[in-house]
Coordinates of C-alpha atoms in Angstrom, one line a residue:
Chain A
X1 CA 19.7 20.5 -12.9
X2 CA 22.3 22.5 -11.0
X3 CA 20.2 22.8 -7.9
X4 CA 19.8 19.0 -7.8
X5 CA 23.6 18.5 -8.4
X6 CA 24.6 20.9 -5.7
X7 CA 21.9 19.7 -3.3
X8 CA 23.0 16.1 -3.6
X9 CA 26.7 17.1 -3.2
X10 CA 25.8 18.8 0.0
X11 CA 23.9 15.8 1.2
X12 CA 26.9 13.6 0.6
X13 CA 29.1 16.0 2.5
X14 CA 26.7 16.3 5.4
X15 CA 26.4 12.6 5.6
X16 CA 30.2 12.2 5.8
X17 CA 30.2 14.7 8.6
X18 CA 27.5 12.8 10.5
X19 CA 25.0 15.6 10.3
X20 CA 22.4 13.5 8.5
X21 CA 21.5 10.1 9.9
X22 CA 20.0 7.0 8.2
X23 CA 20.4 6.7 4.5
X24 CA 20.1 8.7 1.3
X25 CA 20.6 7.9 -2.3
X26 CA 22.0 10.8 -4.4
X27 CA 21.0 11.2 -8.0
X28 CA 24.3 12.9 -9.1
X29 CA 24.6 12.3 -12.9
X30 CA 20.9 11.7 -13.4
X31 CA 19.7 15.3 -13.4
X32 CA 18.7 15.4 -17.1
X33 CA 16.1 12.7 -16.7
X34 CA 14.4 14.3 -13.7
X35 CA 14.3 17.8 -15.3
X36 CA 13.6 16.7 -18.9
X37 CA 10.7 14.6 -17.8
X38 CA 9.2 16.9 -15.2
X39 CA 9.5 20.0 -17.4
X40 CA 7.2 18.3 -19.9
X41 CA 4.3 18.1 -17.4
X42 CA 1.5 20.5 -16.6
X43 CA -0.9 21.2 -13.7
X44 CA -3.1 18.2 -13.1
X45 CA -0.2 15.8 -13.9
X46 CA 1.4 13.6 -11.2
X47 CA 4.8 12.0 -10.5
X48 CA 5.8 9.0 -8.5
X49 CA 9.5 8.6 -7.6
X50 CA 12.0 6.1 -6.1
X51 CA 14.4 5.7 -3.3
X52 CA 16.7 8.1 -5.3
X53 CA 14.1 10.8 -5.4
X54 CA 15.4 14.2 -4.2
X55 CA 16.1 15.2 -7.8
X56 CA 12.6 14.3 -9.0
X57 CA 11.0 16.2 -6.1
X58 CA 13.1 19.3 -6.8
X59 CA 12.3 19.0 -10.5
X60 CA 8.6 19.0 -9.5
X61 CA 9.0 22.2 -7.6
X62 CA 9.7 20.7 -4.2
X63 CA 11.3 23.1 -1.7
X64 CA 15.0 22.2 -1.2
X65 CA 14.8 23.5 2.4
X66 CA 12.0 21.2 3.4
X67 CA 13.6 18.3 1.7
X68 CA 16.9 19.0 3.5
X69 CA 14.9 19.4 6.8
X70 CA 13.4 15.9 6.2
X71 CA 16.9 14.5 5.7
X72 CA 17.8 16.1 9.0
X73 CA 14.7 14.4 10.6
X74 CA 13.3 17.8 11.5
X75 CA 9.7 18.9 12.2
X76 CA 9.7 21.2 9.2
X77 CA 10.6 18.4 6.8
X78 CA 8.0 17.3 4.2
X79 CA 7.1 14.3 6.3
X80 CA 7.8 15.9 9.7
X81 CA 10.8 13.6 10.1
X82 CA 8.7 10.5 9.8
X83 CA 9.7 9.5 6.3
X84 CA 13.4 10.4 5.8
X85 CA 15.1 10.5 2.4
X86 CA 12.9 7.9 0.7
X87 CA 9.4 8.9 1.9
X88 CA 8.2 12.5 1.2
X89 CA 5.5 13.9 -0.9
X90 CA 3.6 17.1 -1.8
X91 CA 0.4 16.2 -3.6
X92 CA -0.3 19.9 -4.4
X93 CA 2.8 19.9 -6.5
X94 CA 1.7 16.7 -8.1
X95 CA 4.5 14.8 -6.4
X96 CA 2.9 11.6 -5.0
X97 CA 5.9 10.4 -3.2
X98 CA 9.3 8.8 -3.4
X99 CA 9.3 5.2 -2.4
X100 CA 11.6 3.1 -0.2
X101 CA 10.6 -0.1 -1.9
X102 CA 12.2 -0.8 -5.3
X103 CA 9.4 -1.0 -7.7
X104 CA 6.9 0.0 -5.0
X105 CA 5.6 3.0 -6.9
X106 CA 4.9 1.4 -10.3
X107 CA 1.5 0.0 -9.4
X108 CA 0.6 3.1 -7.4
X109 CA 1.4 5.3 -10.4
X110 CA -0.7 3.1 -12.7
X111 CA -3.6 3.3 -10.2
X112 CA -3.4 7.1 -9.9
X113 CA -3.5 7.3 -13.7
X114 CA -6.4 4.9 -13.8
X115 CA -8.3 7.2 -11.4
X116 CA -7.5 10.3 -13.6
X117 CA -8.8 8.4 -16.6
X118 CA -12.0 7.4 -14.7
X119 CA -12.6 11.0 -13.8
X120 CA -12.2 12.1 -17.4
X121 CA -9.4 14.5 -16.7
X122 CA -6.6 15.3 -19.2
X123 CA -4.0 14.5 -16.5
X124 CA -1.3 11.9 -16.6
X125 CA 1.1 10.2 -14.2
X126 CA 4.9 9.8 -14.7
X127 CA 6.3 6.8 -12.9
X128 CA 10.1 7.0 -12.3
X129 CA 11.9 3.7 -11.5
X130 CA 15.3 2.2 -12.1
X131 CA 16.8 -0.7 -13.9
X132 CA 16.6 -2.8 -10.7
X133 CA 12.9 -2.2 -10.4
X134 CA 12.4 -3.4 -14.0
X135 CA 13.1 -6.9 -12.7
X136 CA 10.3 -6.7 -10.0
X137 CA 7.0 -8.4 -10.6
X138 CA 5.1 -5.2 -10.0
X139 CA 6.8 -3.7 -13.2
X140 CA 5.4 -6.5 -15.4
X141 CA 2.0 -6.6 -13.8
X142 CA 1.6 -2.8 -13.9
X143 CA 2.7 -2.4 -17.5
X144 CA 0.3 -5.2 -18.6
X145 CA -2.7 -3.7 -16.8
X146 CA -1.8 -0.1 -17.9
X147 CA -1.7 -1.4 -21.5
X148 CA -4.9 -3.3 -21.5
X149 CA -6.8 -0.4 -19.9
X150 CA -5.0 2.3 -21.9
X151 CA -4.0 4.2 -18.7
X152 CA -2.4 7.6 -19.1
X153 CA 1.0 6.8 -17.5
X154 CA 4.6 7.3 -18.6
X155 CA 6.9 4.5 -17.3
X156 CA 10.2 6.3 -17.1
X157 CA 13.1 3.8 -16.4
X158 CA 16.2 5.6 -15.3
X159 CA 18.7 2.9 -16.3
X160 CA 21.8 4.0 -14.4
X161 CA 23.5 0.7 -15.0
X162 CA 23.5 -0.5 -11.4
X163 CA 20.9 -2.0 -9.0
X164 CA 22.9 -1.1 -5.9
X165 CA 26.0 -3.1 -6.9
X166 CA 24.6 -5.4 -9.6
X167 CA 25.4 -4.4 -13.2
X168 CA 22.5 -4.3 -15.5
X169 CA 24.3 -6.7 -17.8
X170 CA 24.3 -9.3 -15.0
X171 CA 20.7 -8.7 -14.1
X172 CA 19.0 -9.1 -17.5
X173 CA 19.7 -10.8 -20.8
X174 CA 18.7 -7.8 -23.0
X175 CA 20.5 -4.5 -23.5
X176 CA 17.5 -2.3 -23.9
X177 CA 14.9 -2.3 -21.1
X178 CA 12.7 -0.4 -23.5
X179 CA 12.2 -3.6 -25.5
X180 CA 10.1 -5.0 -22.7
X181 CA 7.4 -2.7 -23.9
X182 CA 6.8 -5.1 -26.8
X183 CA 5.6 -7.8 -24.4
X184 CA 2.8 -5.5 -23.3
X185 CA 1.9 -4.1 -26.7
X186 CA 3.0 -0.5 -25.9
X187 CA 5.6 1.7 -27.4
X188 CA 9.1 1.6 -25.8
X189 CA 11.8 4.1 -26.5
X190 CA 15.4 4.1 -25.3
X191 CA 17.0 7.6 -25.1
X192 CA 20.2 9.1 -24.0
X193 CA 19.2 10.1 -20.5
X194 CA 22.1 12.5 -20.1
X195 CA 20.8 14.6 -23.0
X196 CA 18.2 17.0 -21.7
X197 CA 16.7 17.8 -25.1
X198 CA 16.4 14.2 -26.1
X199 CA 14.6 13.4 -22.9
X200 CA 12.3 16.4 -23.4
X201 CA 11.5 15.3 -26.9
X202 CA 10.7 11.7 -26.1
X203 CA 8.6 12.7 -23.0
X204 CA 6.5 15.2 -24.9
X205 CA 5.6 12.6 -27.5
X206 CA 4.6 10.1 -24.8
X207 CA 2.6 12.8 -23.0
X208 CA 0.6 13.5 -26.2
X209 CA -0.1 9.9 -26.6
X210 CA -1.3 9.5 -23.0
X211 CA -3.5 12.6 -23.3
X212 CA -5.0 11.4 -26.5
X213 CA -6.2 8.3 -24.7
X214 CA -3.8 5.9 -26.4
X215 CA -2.3 4.7 -23.2
X216 CA 1.2 4.2 -21.6
X217 CA 4.7 4.5 -23.0
X218 CA 7.9 3.0 -21.6
X219 CA 10.8 5.3 -21.8
X220 CA 14.3 4.1 -20.9
X221 CA 16.7 6.9 -20.1
X222 CA 20.2 5.6 -20.3
X223 CA 22.2 7.4 -17.7
X224 CA 24.8 6.8 -14.9
X225 CA 24.8 7.1 -11.2
X226 CA 28.0 8.9 -10.7
X227 CA 28.0 8.5 -6.9
X228 CA 27.8 5.4 -4.9
X229 CA 24.5 3.7 -4.2
X230 CA 24.2 5.3 -0.8
X231 CA 26.4 6.5 2.0
X232 CA 29.6 4.5 2.5
X233 CA 29.5 2.7 -0.9
X234 CA 33.2 2.2 -2.0
X235 CA 32.0 1.2 -5.5
X236 CA 34.1 -2.0 -5.7
X237 CA 31.9 -3.3 -8.4
X238 CA 33.0 -0.9 -11.1
X239 CA 36.2 0.6 -12.4
X240 CA 37.4 4.2 -12.0
X241 CA 38.0 4.2 -15.8
X242 CA 34.3 3.5 -16.3
X243 CA 33.4 6.3 -14.0
X244 CA 35.7 8.7 -15.8
X245 CA 34.2 7.8 -19.2
X246 CA 30.8 8.6 -17.9
X247 CA 32.1 11.8 -16.2
X248 CA 32.9 13.0 -19.7
X249 CA 29.2 12.5 -20.6
X250 CA 28.0 14.5 -17.6
X251 CA 24.5 15.9 -18.4
X252 CA 25.1 19.3 -16.9
X253 CA 28.4 19.9 -18.5
X254 CA 27.0 18.7 -21.8
X255 CA 24.0 21.1 -21.6
X256 CA 26.2 24.0 -20.6
X257 CA 28.5 23.3 -23.6
X258 CA 25.6 23.2 -26.0
X259 CA 24.0 26.4 -24.6
X260 CA 27.3 28.3 -24.8
X261 CA 27.9 27.1 -28.4
X262 CA 24.5 28.3 -29.3
X263 CA 25.1 31.6 -27.7
X264 CA 22.3 31.2 -25.2
X265 CA 24.5 30.9 -22.1
X266 CA 26.8 33.8 -21.5
X267 CA 29.5 33.6 -18.8
X268 CA 27.6 36.3 -16.8
X269 CA 24.4 34.3 -16.8
X270 CA 26.4 31.2 -16.0
X271 CA 27.9 32.9 -12.9
X272 CA 24.5 34.3 -11.9
X273 CA 22.9 30.8 -12.1
X274 CA 25.8 29.3 -10.0
X275 CA 25.5 32.0 -7.4
X276 CA 21.8 31.6 -7.2
X277 CA 22.1 27.8 -6.8
X278 CA 24.7 28.3 -4.1
X279 CA 22.3 30.6 -2.2
X280 CA 19.4 28.1 -2.5
X281 CA 21.4 25.1 -1.2
X282 CA 23.1 27.1 1.6
X283 CA 19.7 28.4 2.7
X284 CA 18.3 24.8 2.6
X285 CA 21.1 23.6 4.9
X286 CA 20.7 26.6 7.2
X287 CA 16.9 26.0 7.4
X288 CA 17.4 22.3 8.1
X289 CA 20.0 23.0 10.9
X290 CA 17.9 25.7 12.5
X291 CA 14.6 23.9 12.4
X292 CA 13.2 22.3 15.5
X293 CA 13.3 18.5 16.1
X294 CA 9.9 16.8 16.1
X295 CA 8.4 16.5 19.6
X296 CA 8.5 12.9 20.8
X297 CA 5.0 13.5 22.2
X298 CA 3.8 13.7 18.5
X299 CA 5.1 10.2 17.8
X300 CA 1.6 8.7 17.3
X301 CA 0.2 11.6 15.3
X302 CA -1.4 10.2 12.2
X303 CA -1.7 6.7 13.3
X304 CA -5.4 6.0 12.6
X305 CA -5.6 2.5 14.0
Chain B
X1 CA -37.4 -8.3 8.7
X2 CA -36.6 -10.1 5.4
X3 CA -33.9 -12.8 5.5
X4 CA -31.0 -12.8 3.0
X5 CA -27.6 -14.6 2.6
X6 CA -24.3 -13.2 3.6
X7 CA -23.2 -12.9 0.0
X8 CA -26.4 -11.2 -1.0
X9 CA -25.9 -8.7 1.9
X10 CA -22.4 -8.0 0.6
X11 CA -23.7 -7.4 -2.9
X12 CA -26.3 -5.1 -1.6
X13 CA -23.7 -3.0 0.3
X14 CA -21.5 -2.8 -2.8
X15 CA -24.5 -1.9 -5.1
X16 CA -25.7 0.8 -2.7
X17 CA -22.3 2.3 -2.3
X18 CA -21.6 2.3 -6.0
X19 CA -24.9 4.1 -6.5
X20 CA -24.3 6.6 -3.7
X21 CA -20.8 7.6 -4.6
X22 CA -19.4 7.8 -8.1
X23 CA -15.8 7.4 -6.8
X24 CA -16.5 3.9 -5.6
X25 CA -15.4 1.0 -8.0
X26 CA -14.8 -2.7 -7.5
X27 CA -11.9 -4.7 -8.9
X28 CA -10.6 -8.2 -8.7
X29 CA -10.2 -11.5 -10.4
X30 CA -13.3 -13.0 -12.2
X31 CA -15.7 -10.5 -10.6
X32 CA -17.2 -9.5 -14.0
X33 CA -19.3 -12.0 -16.1
X34 CA -18.3 -14.8 -13.7
X35 CA -19.6 -12.8 -10.7
X36 CA -16.8 -13.5 -8.4
X37 CA -15.6 -17.0 -7.2
X38 CA -18.2 -16.9 -4.5
X39 CA -20.9 -15.0 -6.4
X40 CA -20.7 -11.8 -4.5
X41 CA -20.5 -9.5 -7.5
X42 CA -23.0 -11.5 -9.6
X43 CA -24.8 -9.2 -12.0
X44 CA -22.9 -6.1 -11.0
X45 CA -21.0 -5.8 -14.3
X46 CA -24.4 -5.5 -16.2
X47 CA -25.6 -2.8 -13.8
X48 CA -22.4 -0.6 -13.5
X49 CA -20.3 -1.4 -16.6
X50 CA -16.6 -2.3 -17.0
X51 CA -15.4 1.1 -15.8
X52 CA -16.7 0.4 -12.3
X53 CA -16.6 -3.4 -12.1
X54 CA -13.1 -4.1 -13.3
X55 CA -12.0 -7.6 -14.0
X56 CA -8.3 -7.9 -13.5
X57 CA -5.6 -10.3 -14.8
X58 CA -4.1 -12.6 -12.2
X59 CA -1.8 -10.0 -10.7
X60 CA -2.5 -9.5 -7.0
X61 CA 0.5 -7.3 -6.3
X62 CA -0.3 -5.2 -9.3
X63 CA -4.0 -4.6 -8.9
X64 CA -3.9 -4.1 -5.2
X65 CA -1.1 -1.5 -5.8
X66 CA -3.2 0.1 -8.6
X67 CA -6.1 0.3 -6.1
X68 CA -3.9 2.1 -3.6
X69 CA -2.7 4.5 -6.2
X70 CA -6.3 5.2 -7.4
X71 CA -7.3 5.9 -3.8
X72 CA -4.7 8.6 -3.5
X73 CA -6.5 10.4 -6.3
X74 CA -9.9 10.3 -4.5
X75 CA -11.2 7.0 -5.9
X76 CA -12.6 4.5 -3.4
X77 CA -11.7 1.1 -4.7
X78 CA -13.1 -2.1 -3.2
X79 CA -10.7 -5.0 -4.2
X80 CA -11.7 -8.6 -4.0
X81 CA -9.0 -11.1 -3.2
X82 CA -10.5 -14.4 -4.4
X83 CA -8.8 -16.4 -1.6
X84 CA -7.1 -14.7 1.3
X85 CA -4.3 -17.2 0.7
X86 CA -3.3 -15.0 -2.3
X87 CA -2.9 -11.9 -0.2
X88 CA 0.8 -12.6 0.5
X89 CA 1.4 -11.7 -3.2
X90 CA 0.1 -8.2 -2.4
X91 CA 1.8 -7.5 0.9
X92 CA 4.0 -4.7 -0.4
X93 CA 1.1 -2.4 -1.5
X94 CA -0.8 -3.2 1.7
X95 CA 1.9 -3.1 4.3
X96 CA 4.6 -0.8 2.9
X97 CA 2.3 1.6 1.0
X98 CA -1.3 1.8 2.0
X99 CA -0.8 1.4 5.8
X100 CA 1.9 4.1 6.0
X101 CA 0.6 6.8 3.7
X102 CA -1.4 8.7 6.3
X103 CA 1.3 8.6 8.9
X104 CA 4.2 9.8 6.7
X105 CA 2.4 12.2 4.3
X106 CA -0.1 13.7 6.8
X107 CA -3.7 14.7 6.1
X108 CA -2.9 15.3 2.4
X109 CA -2.9 11.5 2.0
X110 CA -6.2 9.6 2.1
X111 CA -6.2 6.0 1.3
X112 CA -9.9 4.9 1.2
X113 CA -9.3 1.3 0.0
X114 CA -11.2 -1.8 1.1
X115 CA -9.6 -5.2 0.5
X116 CA -12.2 -7.9 0.7
X117 CA -10.7 -11.3 1.2
X118 CA -12.4 -14.7 1.3
X119 CA -10.8 -16.6 4.2
X120 CA -11.1 -19.6 6.3
X121 CA -11.5 -23.4 6.0
X122 CA -14.3 -25.9 6.1
X123 CA -14.6 -26.3 2.3
X124 CA -11.9 -29.0 1.9
X125 CA -9.8 -26.7 -0.3
X126 CA -6.5 -27.6 1.3
X127 CA -3.5 -25.7 2.6
X128 CA -3.4 -22.8 0.1
X129 CA -7.1 -22.0 -0.1
X130 CA -8.3 -22.2 3.5
X131 CA -6.2 -19.7 5.6
X132 CA -7.0 -16.7 7.6
X133 CA -4.3 -14.1 8.1
X134 CA -6.0 -11.4 10.2
X135 CA -3.2 -11.2 12.7
X136 CA -0.7 -10.2 10.1
X137 CA -2.8 -7.1 9.4
X138 CA -3.6 -6.3 13.0
X139 CA 0.1 -6.3 13.5
X140 CA 0.6 -3.5 11.0
X141 CA -0.1 0.0 12.3
X142 CA -2.5 1.9 9.9
X143 CA -4.7 -1.0 8.9
X144 CA -8.3 -1.5 10.1
X145 CA -9.3 -5.1 10.2
X146 CA -13.0 -6.1 10.1
X147 CA -14.5 -9.7 10.2
X148 CA -18.3 -9.8 10.2
X149 CA -20.2 -12.9 11.2
X150 CA -23.8 -12.2 10.2
X151 CA -25.4 -11.0 7.0
X152 CA -26.5 -7.8 8.7
X153 CA -23.1 -7.0 9.9
X154 CA -21.5 -7.9 6.6
X155 CA -23.7 -5.3 4.9
X156 CA -23.4 -2.6 7.5
X157 CA -19.7 -3.0 8.0
X158 CA -18.9 -3.1 4.3
X159 CA -20.7 0.2 3.9
X160 CA -18.8 1.7 6.8
X161 CA -15.5 0.3 5.4
X162 CA -16.1 1.9 2.0
X163 CA -16.8 5.2 3.6
X164 CA -13.7 5.1 5.8
X165 CA -10.8 7.3 4.5
X166 CA -8.2 4.7 5.5
X167 CA -7.4 1.2 4.4
X168 CA -9.6 -1.6 5.6
X169 CA -9.0 -5.3 5.4
X170 CA -12.4 -6.9 5.2
X171 CA -12.4 -10.6 6.0
X172 CA -15.2 -12.8 4.7
X173 CA -15.2 -16.4 5.9
X174 CA -16.1 -18.7 3.0
X175 CA -18.2 -20.9 5.2
X176 CA -20.5 -17.9 5.9
X177 CA -21.4 -16.9 2.4
X178 CA -24.5 -19.1 2.2
X179 CA -25.6 -18.4 5.8
X180 CA -28.8 -16.4 6.1
X181 CA -30.1 -13.8 8.5
X182 CA -32.3 -10.7 8.8
X183 CA -30.9 -7.6 7.1
X184 CA -32.5 -4.2 7.0
X185 CA -33.7 -3.3 3.5
X186 CA -32.9 0.4 3.8
X187 CA -29.6 1.6 2.3
X188 CA -29.1 4.0 5.3
X189 CA -28.1 1.4 7.9
X190 CA -24.4 1.1 8.6
X191 CA -22.6 -0.8 11.4
X192 CA -19.8 1.3 13.1
X193 CA -16.3 0.0 12.9
X194 CA -14.7 -0.8 16.2
X195 CA -17.8 -2.0 18.1
X196 CA -18.2 -5.5 19.2
X197 CA -21.7 -7.1 19.5
X198 CA -22.9 -9.0 22.5
X199 CA -24.5 -12.0 20.6
X200 CA -25.6 -13.8 23.7
X201 CA -25.8 -12.4 27.3
X202 CA -24.6 -14.5 30.2
X203 CA -22.9 -14.4 33.5
X204 CA -20.8 -17.5 33.9
X205 CA -18.2 -17.3 31.1
X206 CA -17.2 -15.1 28.2
X207 CA -16.7 -16.6 24.8
X208 CA -15.0 -14.3 22.3
X209 CA -15.1 -15.0 18.6
X210 CA -15.5 -13.3 15.2
X211 CA -16.6 -14.5 11.8
X212 CA -17.4 -18.2 11.8
X213 CA -16.0 -18.4 15.4
X214 CA -18.8 -16.1 16.6
X215 CA -21.4 -18.4 15.0
X216 CA -19.7 -21.5 16.6
X217 CA -19.6 -19.7 19.9
X218 CA -23.3 -19.0 19.8
X219 CA -24.1 -22.6 19.0
X220 CA -21.8 -23.6 21.9
X221 CA -23.6 -21.2 24.2
X222 CA -27.0 -22.8 23.4
X223 CA -25.6 -26.3 24.3
X224 CA -24.0 -25.0 27.5
X225 CA -27.3 -23.5 28.5
X226 CA -28.7 -27.0 28.6
X227 CA -26.1 -27.8 31.3
X228 CA -27.1 -24.7 33.2
X229 CA -24.0 -22.7 32.1
X230 CA -24.9 -19.2 31.0
X231 CA -22.2 -18.1 28.5
X232 CA -21.8 -14.6 27.2
X233 CA -20.8 -14.5 23.5
X234 CA -19.0 -11.5 22.1
X235 CA -18.9 -11.3 18.4
X236 CA -16.0 -8.8 17.9
X237 CA -17.0 -7.8 14.3
X238 CA -13.9 -5.5 14.2
X239 CA -10.5 -6.8 15.1
X240 CA -8.6 -3.5 14.8
X241 CA -9.4 -1.3 16.5
X242 CA -10.2 -3.9 19.1
X243 CA -13.3 -3.1 21.3
X244 CA -11.4 -3.7 24.6
X245 CA -14.1 -1.9 26.5
X246 CA -16.8 -4.4 25.7
X247 CA -14.3 -7.3 26.3
X248 CA -13.3 -5.9 29.7
X249 CA -16.8 -5.3 30.8
X250 CA -17.8 -8.9 30.0
X251 CA -14.7 -10.3 31.7
X252 CA -15.3 -8.3 34.8
X253 CA -18.8 -9.8 34.9
X254 CA -17.9 -13.5 34.2
X255 CA -14.3 -13.9 35.4
X256 CA -13.8 -16.7 32.8
X257 CA -12.7 -16.4 29.2
X258 CA -12.5 -18.5 26.1
X259 CA -11.2 -17.1 22.9
X260 CA -11.9 -19.0 19.7
X261 CA -9.7 -18.4 16.7
X262 CA -9.5 -20.2 13.4
X263 CA -5.9 -19.3 12.6
X264 CA -2.9 -21.1 13.9
X265 CA -2.3 -20.5 17.5
X266 CA 1.1 -18.8 17.8
X267 CA 1.0 -15.0 17.4
X268 CA -2.7 -15.1 16.5
X269 CA -5.5 -12.6 17.2
X270 CA -6.3 -14.8 20.3
X271 CA -2.8 -14.2 21.6
X272 CA -3.3 -10.5 21.5
X273 CA -6.7 -10.5 23.0
X274 CA -5.5 -12.8 25.8
X275 CA -2.6 -10.6 26.5
X276 CA -4.8 -7.5 26.6
X277 CA -7.1 -9.1 29.0
X278 CA -4.2 -9.9 31.3
X279 CA -3.0 -6.3 31.1
X280 CA -6.4 -4.7 31.6
X281 CA -8.6 -6.9 33.8
X282 CA -6.2 -9.5 35.3
X283 CA -7.7 -9.0 38.8
X284 CA -11.1 -10.1 37.6
X285 CA -10.0 -13.5 36.2
X286 CA -11.1 -16.5 38.3
X287 CA -9.4 -19.0 36.0
X288 CA -6.7 -19.1 33.3
X289 CA -7.8 -17.9 29.8
X290 CA -8.5 -20.7 27.5
X291 CA -7.9 -20.5 23.7
X292 CA -9.7 -22.8 21.2
X293 CA -7.7 -22.5 18.0
X294 CA -6.3 -24.3 15.1
X295 CA -3.0 -25.9 16.1
X296 CA 0.1 -24.7 14.4
X297 CA -0.5 -26.7 11.3
X298 CA -1.4 -26.0 7.6
X299 CA -5.0 -26.7 6.9
X300 CA -5.2 -30.2 5.3
X301 CA -7.6 -31.0 2.5
X302 CA -8.9 -34.3 3.8
X303 CA -12.3 -33.8 5.4
X304 CA -11.3 -35.9 8.4
X305 CA -8.0 -34.0 8.9
X306 CA -9.5 -30.6 8.3
X307 CA -12.2 -31.2 10.8
X308 CA -9.5 -32.3 13.3
X309 CA -7.6 -29.0 12.6
X310 CA -10.4 -26.4 12.8
X311 CA -11.9 -25.4 16.1
X312 CA -15.7 -25.8 16.4
X313 CA -18.6 -25.7 18.8
X314 CA -17.8 -29.0 20.4
X315 CA -14.3 -27.8 21.3
X316 CA -15.7 -24.6 22.8
X317 CA -18.3 -26.6 24.8
X318 CA -15.5 -28.8 26.1
X319 CA -13.3 -25.9 27.1
X320 CA -16.2 -24.1 28.8
X321 CA -17.0 -27.2 30.9
X322 CA -13.4 -27.5 32.0
X323 CA -13.4 -23.8 33.0
X324 CA -16.6 -23.9 34.9
X325 CA -16.5 -27.4 36.3

């Protein structure tokens, strides 16, 4: 969780300095959903992600250095500079890709899970998406088909309260997106997405159900995007008071507090973790800066027709 | 050689590929007990069962996306779009997802999906059940576009498309489903993607078509022969990659070109072919290129109006006489 947090903070900083071009959507504040869900998976499982996907990728074991290099548009990035922040994948890690289209991955995840089911594997697919994507047609079409075919997929909605600038209360007439599961005859659970253990618990149940051949589950993780939507978002659509209230519910601080209270996290270990994370993120930035740019002569590599 | 219909040929290709490779499955609307709106998958549910012949709800964006996702896992889905007019509903999974996967994710990503779409007019179905959209897909890097005219090519190209590791848009013109022609019985014959067919050899003028257009061009060539005009007919079979070599060779020989295209004229496949001929073999042209296309108009339902909209053999003959006269 801390790697994701520090990584995203560095991304924001590098953007403001103009060292990263294009766009990126940091997942600061949503780390517990990424880690809680991905920690419940095993080999042979797959994950699809969203435009806000660095955290999911890191939680799946993605190399922060190669992710950062992709943000820098470098040859050593996961997509050799062709994808940028929203388009990278490592199938060997089970990470089938972020997605630049809101809701674009929901049907893909369902199809990947259908294929796993056809092949008779025990694998499943986790599909991350946001509250915004829950209003796309592909959400409804995919949940319906996943339900009728009992496809082993977990639909994990990270409800961070904002679809770019639109408050979830203005974009839908219900309070719990999880209730939409009723329409498709599948279980739907809303959970505190900032509580790592709660996320783990709900995910494990849904995984068991999927592996037992009972089909999909819709999990709504209620969380908060603490940063702006992307670079240069002045966040005029919400109050600083609201942000401060959610800052007090920060998932990393909450976990650290619990672990300290339980005597699991000593201050030495805490310091050690923080130092480690600093090293990982600094190394990622260094790797990205030092990596070569893609050769323009390779522009057409991978264009099949 | 035995003679079978275009739809029978497609069914044979699907059946043979489902038998050959356990990763192949078909999905679409009403393809199960109903057998597909045009009967292509008739009987296949009984042979292969519901795991491999999947009837879908009416959710084009959803099931095309599902097919793309399944293809990432090594499945080889063949999706039927009942009318190509419905394909705009599924543009995101095709254009933003399938077409880009190989380019952005490198060799780890294979997307062996075939999207079969029933296209074209002539059946009086009106403006939302008669269209052809091949140019949209040609315009998207990463998509192969195939449009066979004969039963033999329908079978051989569908088999090649299913074996291709990248997404293929497979266009079946509705007016061709009942047409018959010789088709090899063996399951081994395939037709390579990217190779045009010289349907008729000639020296005086080149007529380029595909799908129904190629059939109309052949009929026009027969009429022109009575006037002493020897037309060469190229049936493109594949639109992307475009077989420019065969086109250029023919144009160098004849110096005159007609392109017939059933889609509206502006930014159509015929526009691209015309431009490529100018770029590659301009010096060999003895006359301006002529296009015989549908005007920029939706396809009307009335038989009289639809016939006025769609290009046919008489239009091609007229254009050829103007060019050679």
